[in-house]
Short mmCIF file of C-alpha atoms in Angstrom, two decimals:
data_model
loop_
_atom_site.label_atom_id
_atom_site.label_comp_id
_atom_site.label_asym_id
_atom_site.label_seq_id
_atom_site.Cartn_x
_atom_site.Cartn_y
_atom_site.Cartn_z
CA GLN A 1 181.34 61.42 142.28
CA LEU A 2 179.48 64.09 140.35
CA LEU A 3 180.23 65.06 136.79
CA ALA A 4 179.30 68.44 135.26
CA ILE A 5 178.87 68.12 131.50
CA PRO A 6 178.50 71.26 129.37
CA CYS A 7 174.89 71.31 128.18
CA HIS A 8 175.93 71.79 124.54
CA MET A 9 177.64 68.37 124.78
CA CYS A 10 174.51 66.54 125.97
CA ASP A 11 173.77 64.75 122.73
CA GLY A 12 174.62 61.23 121.53
CA ASP A 13 178.29 60.75 120.75
CA GLN A 14 179.48 63.91 122.49
CA LEU A 15 177.84 62.77 125.71
CA SER A 16 179.52 59.35 125.54
CA SER A 17 182.90 61.02 124.97
CA ALA A 18 182.33 63.51 127.80
CA ALA A 19 181.40 60.65 130.12
CA ALA A 20 184.45 58.58 129.22
CA GLU A 21 186.77 61.57 129.59
CA GLY A 22 185.06 62.91 132.72
CA VAL A 23 185.30 59.79 134.87
CA ALA A 24 188.70 59.74 136.53
CA GLU A 25 190.94 56.78 135.69
CA GLU A 26 191.23 56.00 139.41
CA VAL A 27 187.44 55.68 139.65
CA LEU A 28 187.32 53.34 136.68
CA ALA A 29 190.22 51.29 138.07
CA PHE A 30 188.41 50.93 141.39
CA ALA A 31 185.20 49.88 139.61
CA ARG A 32 187.16 47.17 137.82
CA THR A 33 188.31 45.76 141.17
CA LEU A 34 184.65 45.42 142.17
CA ARG A 35 183.80 43.28 139.13
CA ARG A 36 186.87 41.29 138.14
CA ASP A 37 184.59 38.78 136.39
CA ILE A 38 183.62 41.12 133.52
CA HIS A 39 184.94 44.06 131.52
CA VAL A 40 183.89 47.31 133.21
CA GLY A 41 183.58 50.52 131.24
CA VAL A 42 181.69 53.82 131.39
CA ARG A 43 178.10 54.02 130.14
CA ALA A 44 176.06 57.16 129.60
CA VAL A 45 172.76 55.46 128.70
CA GLN A 46 170.70 56.86 131.57
CA VAL A 47 171.90 60.44 131.22
CA LYS A 48 171.46 60.23 127.41
CA GLN A 49 167.85 59.17 127.90
CA ALA A 50 167.32 62.02 130.34
CA ALA A 51 168.86 64.54 127.91
CA GLU A 52 166.55 63.30 125.14
CA ARG A 53 163.51 63.67 127.42
CA ILE A 54 164.58 67.16 128.51
CA GLY A 55 164.59 68.24 124.88
CA PRO A 56 166.81 69.87 122.26
CA GLU A 57 166.74 73.20 124.12
CA LEU A 58 169.28 71.65 126.50
CA LEU A 59 171.89 71.91 123.75
CA LEU A 60 171.28 75.68 123.51
CA LEU A 61 172.37 76.38 127.09
CA ASP A 62 175.81 77.85 126.47
CA GLY A 63 177.72 78.28 129.71
CA TYR A 64 175.40 75.90 131.63
CA TYR A 65 176.12 72.38 132.82
CA CYS A 66 174.16 69.18 133.29
CA LEU A 67 175.07 67.72 136.66
CA SER A 68 175.09 63.94 136.72
CA SER A 69 176.15 61.28 139.20
CA VAL A 70 178.63 58.51 138.62
CA GLN A 71 177.24 55.21 139.86
CA MET A 72 179.66 52.39 140.57
CA PRO A 73 178.95 48.71 139.90
CA HIS A 74 178.10 46.47 142.84
CA SER A 75 180.90 44.26 144.11
CA LEU A 76 180.62 40.49 143.80
CA GLU A 77 180.38 40.34 147.60
CA ALA A 78 177.42 42.75 147.59
CA ILE A 79 175.75 40.71 144.85
CA GLU A 80 176.12 37.48 146.82
CA ALA A 81 174.89 38.96 150.11
CA GLN A 82 172.77 36.43 152.00
CA ASP A 83 169.79 38.71 152.68
CA LEU A 84 169.48 39.99 149.09
CA PRO A 85 166.28 38.97 147.26
CA GLU A 86 166.94 37.12 143.99
CA PRO A 87 165.42 39.83 141.71
CA GLU A 88 167.74 42.45 143.26
CA ARG A 89 170.70 40.08 142.92
CA LEU A 90 169.97 39.72 139.17
CA ILE A 91 169.69 43.48 138.71
CA ARG A 92 173.02 44.05 140.47
CA ARG A 93 174.78 41.28 138.54
CA ASN A 94 173.38 41.92 135.06
CA LEU A 95 172.33 45.59 134.88
CA GLU A 96 174.15 47.62 137.52
CA ASN A 97 177.52 46.21 136.52
CA GLN A 98 179.27 49.18 134.88
CA VAL A 99 180.25 52.72 135.78
CA ASP A 100 177.01 54.49 134.87
CA LEU A 101 176.38 58.18 134.36
CA CYS A 102 172.96 58.82 135.89
CA VAL A 103 170.65 61.66 136.83
CA THR A 104 172.12 63.68 139.68
CA ALA A 105 170.29 61.98 142.56
CA PHE A 106 167.52 59.49 143.14
CA GLY A 107 165.57 58.33 146.14
CA THR A 108 162.52 56.51 147.36
CA PRO A 109 159.64 57.90 149.41
CA ARG A 110 159.74 57.29 153.14
CA ASP A 111 155.99 56.73 153.02
CA GLN A 112 153.25 56.55 150.38
CA ASP A 113 152.19 60.17 150.87
CA GLU A 114 155.62 61.80 150.58
CA PRO A 115 155.54 64.18 147.57
CA HIS A 116 157.95 63.47 144.69
CA GLU A 117 159.52 66.91 145.06
CA THR A 118 160.31 66.25 148.74
CA VAL A 119 161.95 62.93 147.83
CA ALA A 120 164.00 64.60 145.07
CA ARG A 121 165.17 67.41 147.30
CA ARG A 122 166.12 65.03 150.11
CA ALA A 123 168.01 62.78 147.66
CA LEU A 124 169.90 65.76 146.25
CA GLY A 125 171.02 66.68 149.76
CA GLU A 126 171.85 63.16 150.93
CA MET A 127 173.54 61.88 147.76
CA CYS A 128 175.20 65.05 146.51
CA GLY A 129 175.43 67.46 149.42
CA ILE A 130 173.40 70.08 147.51
CA GLU A 131 170.33 72.01 148.62
CA VAL A 132 168.27 74.27 146.36
CA SER A 133 166.15 76.97 148.00
CA ASP A 134 162.36 76.81 148.09
CA MET A 135 162.23 79.88 145.87
CA LEU A 136 164.36 78.31 143.10
CA TRP A 137 162.18 75.15 143.14
CA ARG A 138 158.97 77.13 142.48
CA PRO A 139 157.49 76.36 139.04
CA GLU A 140 156.92 80.05 138.31
CA VAL A 141 160.56 80.90 139.14
CA GLN A 142 161.79 78.03 136.95
CA ALA A 143 159.53 79.23 134.10
CA ALA A 144 160.89 82.79 134.48
CA LEU A 145 164.49 81.50 134.44
CA ARG A 146 163.81 79.52 131.27
CA ARG A 147 162.29 82.61 129.61
CA ARG A 148 165.26 84.74 130.67
CA ILE A 149 167.79 82.40 129.06
CA GLY A 150 165.67 81.73 125.96
CA VAL A 151 164.68 78.09 126.51
CA GLU A 152 161.03 78.32 127.47
CA ALA A 153 160.31 74.87 126.04
CA LEU A 154 162.97 73.21 128.24
CA SER A 155 161.25 70.45 130.20
CA GLY A 156 160.66 71.04 133.90
CA GLY A 157 160.53 67.32 134.50
CA PHE A 158 159.31 63.98 133.27
CA VAL A 159 158.73 60.38 134.29
CA ASP A 160 161.60 58.18 133.09
CA GLY A 161 161.49 54.66 131.67
CA ASN A 162 161.66 53.18 135.17
CA GLY A 163 158.64 55.19 136.35
CA MET A 164 160.73 57.64 138.39
CA GLN A 165 159.81 61.32 138.52
CA VAL A 166 162.73 63.44 137.28
CA PHE A 167 162.94 67.17 138.02
CA VAL A 168 164.91 69.51 135.75
CA VAL A 169 166.04 72.47 137.83
CA VAL A 170 167.82 75.42 136.23
CA LEU A 171 170.11 77.36 138.54
CA PRO A 172 170.63 80.97 137.47
CA ASP A 173 174.18 82.03 136.75
CA ASP A 174 173.89 84.68 139.46
CA ALA A 175 172.56 82.34 142.19
CA ALA A 176 174.11 82.94 145.57
CA ALA A 177 175.92 79.89 146.90
CA ALA A 178 177.04 79.12 150.43
CA THR A 179 178.31 76.05 152.23
CA ILE A 180 176.45 75.33 155.45
CA ARG A 181 177.52 72.32 157.56
CA GLY A 182 179.09 70.73 154.49
CA ILE A 183 176.04 71.24 152.24
CA LEU A 184 176.28 73.47 149.17
CA CYS A 185 173.20 75.70 149.30
CA PHE A 186 171.73 77.81 146.48
#
Protein backbone atom coordinates (compact mmCIF):
# COMPACT_ATOMS: atom_id res chain seq x y z
CA GLN A 1 0.00 0.00 0.00
CA LEU A 2 1.11 3.54 -0.73
CA LEU A 3 0.00 6.57 1.21
CA ALA A 4 0.07 10.13 -0.17
CA ILE A 5 0.39 12.65 2.66
CA PRO A 6 -0.07 16.36 1.94
CA CYS A 7 3.39 17.93 2.28
CA HIS A 8 2.10 20.62 4.65
CA MET A 9 1.23 17.79 7.09
CA CYS A 10 4.74 16.31 7.10
CA ASP A 11 5.73 17.50 10.54
CA GLY A 12 5.65 15.78 13.95
CA ASP A 13 2.16 15.30 15.32
CA GLN A 14 0.35 16.01 12.04
CA LEU A 15 2.36 13.27 10.34
CA SER A 16 1.49 10.73 13.06
CA SER A 17 -2.20 11.63 12.74
CA ALA A 18 -2.08 11.44 8.94
CA ALA A 19 -0.42 8.03 9.15
CA ALA A 20 -2.96 6.66 11.62
CA GLU A 21 -5.88 7.99 9.59
CA GLY A 22 -4.39 7.03 6.22
CA VAL A 23 -3.81 3.35 6.89
CA ALA A 24 -7.03 1.48 6.20
CA GLU A 25 -8.58 -0.37 9.14
CA GLU A 26 -8.51 -3.59 7.08
CA VAL A 27 -4.74 -3.24 6.64
CA LEU A 28 -4.22 -2.72 10.35
CA ALA A 29 -6.51 -5.66 11.17
CA PHE A 30 -4.52 -7.90 8.83
CA ALA A 31 -1.24 -6.75 10.41
CA ARG A 32 -2.60 -7.71 13.81
CA THR A 33 -3.25 -11.26 12.57
CA LEU A 34 0.43 -11.49 11.61
CA ARG A 35 1.60 -10.64 15.14
CA ARG A 36 -0.97 -11.89 17.63
CA ASP A 37 1.74 -11.94 20.31
CA ILE A 38 2.02 -8.13 20.59
CA HIS A 39 -0.02 -4.97 20.14
CA VAL A 40 0.33 -3.74 16.55
CA GLY A 41 -0.19 -0.09 15.67
CA VAL A 42 0.90 2.41 13.03
CA ARG A 43 4.30 4.12 13.31
CA ALA A 44 5.54 7.05 11.24
CA VAL A 45 9.10 7.16 12.63
CA GLN A 46 10.91 6.48 9.36
CA VAL A 47 8.91 8.94 7.28
CA LYS A 48 9.22 11.56 10.06
CA GLN A 49 13.00 11.19 9.99
CA ALA A 50 12.96 11.52 6.21
CA ALA A 51 10.78 14.65 6.38
CA GLU A 52 13.19 16.21 8.90
CA ARG A 53 16.16 15.44 6.63
CA ILE A 54 14.38 16.85 3.58
CA GLY A 55 13.96 20.14 5.41
CA PRO A 56 11.30 22.68 6.42
CA GLU A 57 10.70 23.65 2.78
CA LEU A 58 8.69 20.42 2.50
CA LEU A 59 5.97 22.04 4.61
CA LEU A 60 5.69 24.90 2.07
CA LEU A 61 4.64 22.65 -0.80
CA ASP A 62 0.92 23.42 -0.93
CA GLY A 63 -0.89 21.06 -3.28
CA TYR A 64 1.99 18.53 -3.29
CA TYR A 65 2.15 15.15 -1.59
CA CYS A 66 4.81 13.01 0.05
CA LEU A 67 4.41 9.46 -1.22
CA SER A 68 5.26 6.84 1.38
CA SER A 69 4.94 3.08 1.60
CA VAL A 70 3.13 1.12 4.26
CA GLN A 71 5.30 -1.75 5.50
CA MET A 72 3.62 -4.64 7.26
CA PRO A 73 5.12 -6.54 10.20
CA HIS A 74 6.59 -9.98 9.56
CA SER A 75 4.43 -12.92 10.56
CA LEU A 76 5.54 -15.23 13.36
CA GLU A 77 5.98 -17.96 10.74
CA ALA A 78 8.31 -15.74 8.69
CA ILE A 79 10.28 -14.88 11.83
CA GLU A 80 10.74 -18.54 12.73
CA ALA A 81 11.75 -19.62 9.20
CA GLN A 82 14.48 -22.27 9.34
CA ASP A 83 16.88 -20.62 6.90
CA LEU A 84 16.73 -17.15 8.50
CA PRO A 85 19.99 -15.94 10.09
CA GLU A 86 19.63 -15.03 13.78
CA PRO A 87 20.38 -11.28 13.32
CA GLU A 88 17.60 -11.03 10.70
CA ARG A 89 15.25 -12.97 12.97
CA LEU A 90 15.87 -10.44 15.78
CA ILE A 91 15.26 -7.49 13.46
CA ARG A 92 11.98 -8.98 12.26
CA ARG A 93 10.81 -9.86 15.77
CA ASN A 94 11.87 -6.70 17.61
CA LEU A 95 12.04 -3.87 15.05
CA GLU A 96 9.93 -4.68 12.01
CA ASN A 97 6.93 -5.59 14.14
CA GLN A 98 4.48 -2.75 13.47
CA VAL A 99 2.75 -1.15 10.50
CA ASP A 100 5.46 1.32 9.50
CA LEU A 101 5.21 4.32 7.21
CA CYS A 102 8.46 4.33 5.24
CA VAL A 103 10.10 6.06 2.30
CA THR A 104 8.33 5.14 -0.93
CA ALA A 105 10.64 2.31 -2.02
CA PHE A 106 13.92 0.73 -1.07
CA GLY A 107 16.22 -1.80 -2.65
CA THR A 108 19.66 -3.31 -2.64
CA PRO A 109 22.22 -3.25 -5.43
CA ARG A 110 22.44 -6.32 -7.64
CA ASP A 111 26.20 -5.90 -7.65
CA GLN A 112 28.80 -3.63 -6.02
CA ASP A 113 29.02 -1.30 -9.01
CA GLU A 114 25.30 -0.64 -9.49
CA PRO A 115 24.70 3.12 -9.02
CA HIS A 116 22.39 4.20 -6.18
CA GLU A 117 20.09 5.99 -8.63
CA THR A 118 19.64 2.79 -10.66
CA VAL A 119 18.76 0.85 -7.50
CA ALA A 120 16.26 3.54 -6.44
CA ARG A 121 14.58 3.66 -9.82
CA ARG A 122 14.33 -0.12 -10.03
CA ALA A 123 12.90 -0.30 -6.49
CA LEU A 124 10.31 2.36 -7.31
CA GLY A 125 9.17 0.30 -10.29
CA GLU A 126 9.22 -3.08 -8.57
CA MET A 127 7.72 -2.05 -5.22
CA CYS A 128 5.33 0.68 -6.31
CA GLY A 129 4.69 0.23 -10.02
CA ILE A 130 5.98 3.75 -10.74
CA GLU A 131 8.57 4.88 -13.27
CA VAL A 132 9.96 8.41 -13.51
CA SER A 133 11.48 9.50 -16.82
CA ASP A 134 15.21 10.06 -17.27
CA MET A 135 14.53 13.75 -17.85
CA LEU A 136 12.70 14.22 -14.52
CA TRP A 137 15.54 12.45 -12.63
CA ARG A 138 18.18 14.89 -13.96
CA PRO A 139 19.64 17.07 -11.18
CA GLU A 140 19.32 20.22 -13.31
CA VAL A 141 15.63 19.51 -14.00
CA GLN A 142 14.99 18.85 -10.30
CA ALA A 143 16.78 22.12 -9.42
CA ALA A 144 14.66 24.02 -11.97
CA LEU A 145 11.45 22.48 -10.59
CA ARG A 146 12.42 23.49 -7.05
CA ARG A 147 13.12 27.06 -8.22
CA ARG A 148 9.80 27.20 -10.07
CA ILE A 149 7.80 26.25 -6.96
CA GLY A 150 9.87 28.39 -4.58
CA VAL A 151 11.69 25.70 -2.57
CA GLU A 152 15.24 25.88 -3.89
CA ALA A 153 16.66 24.68 -0.57
CA LEU A 154 14.55 21.48 -0.63
CA SER A 155 16.94 18.55 -0.34
CA GLY A 156 17.54 16.46 -3.44
CA GLY A 157 18.55 13.51 -1.30
CA PHE A 158 20.44 12.33 1.73
CA VAL A 159 21.87 9.27 3.44
CA ASP A 160 19.53 8.06 6.18
CA GLY A 161 20.38 6.69 9.61
CA ASN A 162 20.70 3.17 8.18
CA GLY A 163 23.24 4.29 5.57
CA MET A 164 20.73 4.13 2.69
CA GLN A 165 20.79 6.72 -0.08
CA VAL A 166 17.41 8.48 -0.28
CA PHE A 167 16.39 10.47 -3.37
CA VAL A 168 13.84 13.29 -3.13
CA VAL A 169 12.16 13.63 -6.51
CA VAL A 170 9.68 16.43 -7.20
CA LEU A 171 7.12 15.68 -9.88
CA PRO A 172 5.74 18.79 -11.56
CA ASP A 173 2.01 19.34 -11.32
CA ASP A 174 1.82 19.30 -15.12
CA ALA A 175 3.76 16.03 -15.60
CA ALA A 176 2.27 13.76 -18.21
CA ALA A 177 1.27 10.39 -16.80
CA ALA A 178 0.51 7.16 -18.61
CA THR A 179 0.05 3.55 -17.59
CA ILE A 180 2.17 1.16 -19.62
CA ARG A 181 1.91 -2.59 -18.88
CA GLY A 182 0.60 -1.82 -15.40
CA ILE A 183 3.36 0.70 -14.56
CA LEU A 184 2.48 4.34 -13.90
CA CYS A 185 4.97 6.36 -15.94
CA PHE A 186 5.79 10.07 -15.60
